Amino acid sequence: VQLQASGGGLVQPGASLRLSCAASGRTLSGSIMGWFRQAPGKEREFVAAIRSGVTDYAHSVKGRFAISRDNAKNTVYLQMNSLEPEDTAVYFCAGSTFIWGVRQDSNKYYYWGQGTLVTVSS
């Protein structure tokens, strides 16, 4: 399975972006799909996850970000609204076949995209 993330860019605070993650090689419709991010000098952190219509978010993005998936297109999206400078990071999409209970653990994700840079700055 290959994951291709896209949609990052440079935006001003308060703006929106939508990240996409397209999977190829096999369907991941039954898997957990997650987004993680890594800011300069910091560890990779959980952002959001989805499986079978159920979603979960990090506290820092809840109410501002929304994860969704289109199984027909084998694609996962991360809609990011009201972006803040603290959201600046490289964003990675990932796929996991583990149970939902470990969705926030990056070590439980086997498939990873290459990352897309999001910079929020005025």
Coordinates of N, CA, C and O in Angstrom, one line a residue, residues 1-59:
V1 N 0.8 -1.2 0.0 CA 0.0 0.0 0.0 C 0.9 1.2 0.0 O 1.8 1.3 0.8
Q2 N 0.5 2.2 -0.9 CA 1.2 3.5 -0.9 C 0.2 4.6 -0.6 O -0.9 4.6 -1.1
L3 N 0.6 5.5 0.3 CA -0.2 6.6 0.6 C 0.5 7.9 0.1 O 1.7 8.1 0.3
Q4 N -0.3 8.7 -0.5 CA 0.2 10.0 -1.1 C -0.6 11.1 -0.5 O -1.8 11.3 -0.8
A5 N 0.1 11.9 0.3 CA -0.5 13.1 1.0 C -0.3 14.3 0.1 O 0.8 14.5 -0.5
S6 N -1.3 15.2 0.1 CA -1.1 16.5 -0.6 C -2.0 17.5 0.0 O -2.9 17.2 0.9
G7 N -1.9 18.8 -0.4 CA -2.7 19.8 0.0 C -2.1 20.8 1.0 O -2.8 21.8 1.3
G8 N -0.9 20.6 1.4 CA -0.3 21.5 2.3 C 0.1 22.8 1.6 O 0.0 23.0 0.4
G9 N 0.5 23.8 2.4 CA 0.9 25.1 1.9 C 1.1 26.1 2.9 O 1.0 25.8 4.1
L10 N 1.3 27.4 2.5 CA 1.5 28.5 3.4 C 0.2 29.3 3.4 O -0.3 29.7 2.4
V11 N -0.4 29.5 4.6 CA -1.6 30.2 4.8 C -1.5 31.2 6.0 O -0.6 31.0 6.9
Q12 N -2.4 32.1 6.0 CA -2.4 33.1 7.2 C -3.2 32.5 8.3 O -4.1 31.6 8.1
P13 N -3.0 32.9 9.5 CA -3.9 32.5 10.6 C -5.3 32.8 10.3 O -5.7 33.8 9.8
G14 N -6.2 31.8 10.7 CA -7.6 31.9 10.5 C -8.0 31.3 9.2 O -9.2 31.1 8.9
A15 N -7.1 30.9 8.3 CA -7.4 30.4 7.0 C -7.8 28.9 7.1 O -7.7 28.3 8.2
S16 N -8.1 28.3 6.0 CA -8.5 26.9 5.9 C -7.6 26.2 4.9 O -7.2 26.8 3.9
L17 N -7.5 24.9 5.1 CA -6.8 24.0 4.1 C -7.4 22.7 4.2 O -7.9 22.3 5.2
R18 N -7.4 22.0 3.1 CA -7.9 20.6 3.1 C -6.7 19.7 2.6 O -6.3 19.8 1.4
L19 N -6.3 18.8 3.4 CA -5.3 17.8 3.0 C -6.0 16.5 2.5 O -7.1 16.2 3.0
S20 N -5.4 15.9 1.5 CA -5.9 14.7 1.0 C -4.8 13.6 1.1 O -3.6 13.9 1.1
C21 N -5.3 12.4 1.2 CA -4.4 11.2 1.3 C -5.0 10.1 0.5 O -6.0 9.5 0.8
A22 N -4.3 9.9 -0.7 CA -4.8 8.9 -1.6 C -4.0 7.6 -1.4 O -2.8 7.6 -1.4
A23 N -4.8 6.5 -1.3 CA -4.1 5.2 -1.1 C -4.2 4.4 -2.4 O -5.2 4.4 -3.1
S24 N -3.1 3.7 -2.7 CA -3.1 2.8 -3.9 C -2.5 1.5 -3.5 O -1.7 1.4 -2.5
G25 N -2.8 0.5 -4.2 CA -2.2 -0.8 -4.0 C -3.2 -1.8 -3.4 O -3.2 -3.0 -3.7
R26 N -4.1 -1.3 -2.5 CA -5.1 -2.1 -1.9 C -6.1 -1.2 -1.2 O -5.7 -0.1 -0.8
T27 N -7.3 -1.6 -1.0 CA -8.2 -0.8 -0.3 C -8.0 -0.8 1.2 O -7.6 -1.8 1.7
L28 N -8.2 0.4 1.8 CA -8.0 0.5 3.2 C -9.3 0.8 3.9 O -9.4 1.4 5.0
S29 N -10.4 0.4 3.3 CA -11.7 0.9 3.7 C -12.1 0.4 5.1 O -12.8 1.0 5.9
G30 N -11.5 -0.8 5.5 CA -11.8 -1.3 6.8 C -10.8 -1.0 7.9 O -10.9 -1.4 9.0
S31 N -9.8 -0.2 7.5 CA -8.7 0.1 8.4 C -8.9 1.5 9.1 O -9.7 2.3 8.6
I32 N -8.2 1.7 10.1 CA -8.1 3.0 10.7 C -7.2 3.9 9.8 O -6.1 3.5 9.4
M33 N -7.7 5.0 9.5 CA -6.9 6.0 8.8 C -6.7 7.2 9.7 O -7.6 7.7 10.3
G34 N -5.4 7.6 9.8 CA -5.1 8.7 10.8 C -4.3 9.8 10.1 O -3.7 9.6 9.1
W35 N -4.3 10.9 10.8 CA -3.4 12.0 10.5 C -2.6 12.3 11.7 O -3.1 12.4 12.8
F36 N -1.3 12.5 11.5 CA -0.4 12.9 12.5 C 0.4 14.1 12.0 O 0.4 14.4 10.8
R37 N 1.1 14.8 12.9 CA 1.9 15.9 12.5 C 3.1 16.0 13.3 O 3.2 15.5 14.5
Q38 N 4.1 16.6 12.8 CA 5.4 16.8 13.5 C 5.9 18.2 13.2 O 6.2 18.6 12.0
A39 N 6.0 19.0 14.3 CA 6.5 20.3 14.2 C 8.0 20.3 14.4 O 8.5 19.4 15.0
P40 N 8.7 21.3 13.9 CA 10.2 21.3 14.1 C 10.6 21.2 15.5 O 10.1 21.9 16.4
G41 N 11.5 20.3 15.8 CA 12.0 20.1 17.1 C 11.0 19.4 18.1 O 11.3 19.2 19.3
K42 N 9.9 18.9 17.6 CA 8.9 18.2 18.4 C 8.7 16.8 17.9 O 9.0 16.4 16.8
E43 N 8.1 16.0 18.8 CA 7.8 14.6 18.4 C 6.5 14.6 17.5 O 5.7 15.5 17.6
R44 N 6.4 13.5 16.8 CA 5.1 13.3 16.0 C 4.0 13.2 17.0 O 4.0 12.5 17.9
E45 N 2.8 13.8 16.6 CA 1.7 13.7 17.5 C 0.4 13.4 16.7 O 0.3 13.7 15.5
F46 N -0.5 12.8 17.4 CA -1.8 12.4 16.8 C -2.6 13.6 16.5 O -2.6 14.6 17.3
V47 N -3.3 13.6 15.4 CA -4.2 14.7 15.0 C -5.7 14.2 15.0 O -6.5 14.8 15.6
A48 N -5.9 13.2 14.1 CA -7.2 12.7 13.9 C -7.2 11.3 13.4 O -6.2 10.9 12.8
A49 N -8.3 10.6 13.6 CA -8.4 9.2 13.0 C -9.9 8.9 12.7 O -10.8 9.5 13.2
I50 N -10.1 8.0 11.8 CA -11.4 7.6 11.3 C -11.4 6.1 11.0 O -10.5 5.6 10.4
R51 N -12.6 5.5 11.3 CA -12.8 4.1 10.9 C -14.3 3.9 10.9 O -14.9 4.2 12.0
S52 N -14.9 3.4 9.8 CA -16.3 3.1 9.8 C -17.2 4.2 10.2 O -18.1 4.0 11.0
G53 N -16.8 5.4 9.9 CA -17.6 6.6 10.2 C -17.4 7.1 11.6 O -17.9 8.2 12.0
V54 N -16.6 6.5 12.4 CA -16.3 6.9 13.8 C -15.0 7.7 13.7 O -14.0 7.3 13.1
T55 N -15.0 8.9 14.4 CA -13.8 9.8 14.3 C -13.3 10.1 15.7 O -14.0 9.9 16.7
D56 N -12.1 10.5 15.8 CA -11.5 11.0 17.0 C -10.5 12.1 16.7 O -9.9 12.1 15.6
Y57 N -10.3 13.0 17.6 CA -9.5 14.1 17.4 C -8.6 14.5 18.6 O -9.0 14.2 19.8
A58 N -7.5 15.0 18.4 CA -6.7 15.6 19.5 C -7.4 16.8 20.0 O -8.1 17.5 19.3
H59 N -7.2 17.0 21.3 CA -7.9 18.1 22.0 C -7.6 19.5 21.3 O -8.4 20.3 21.2

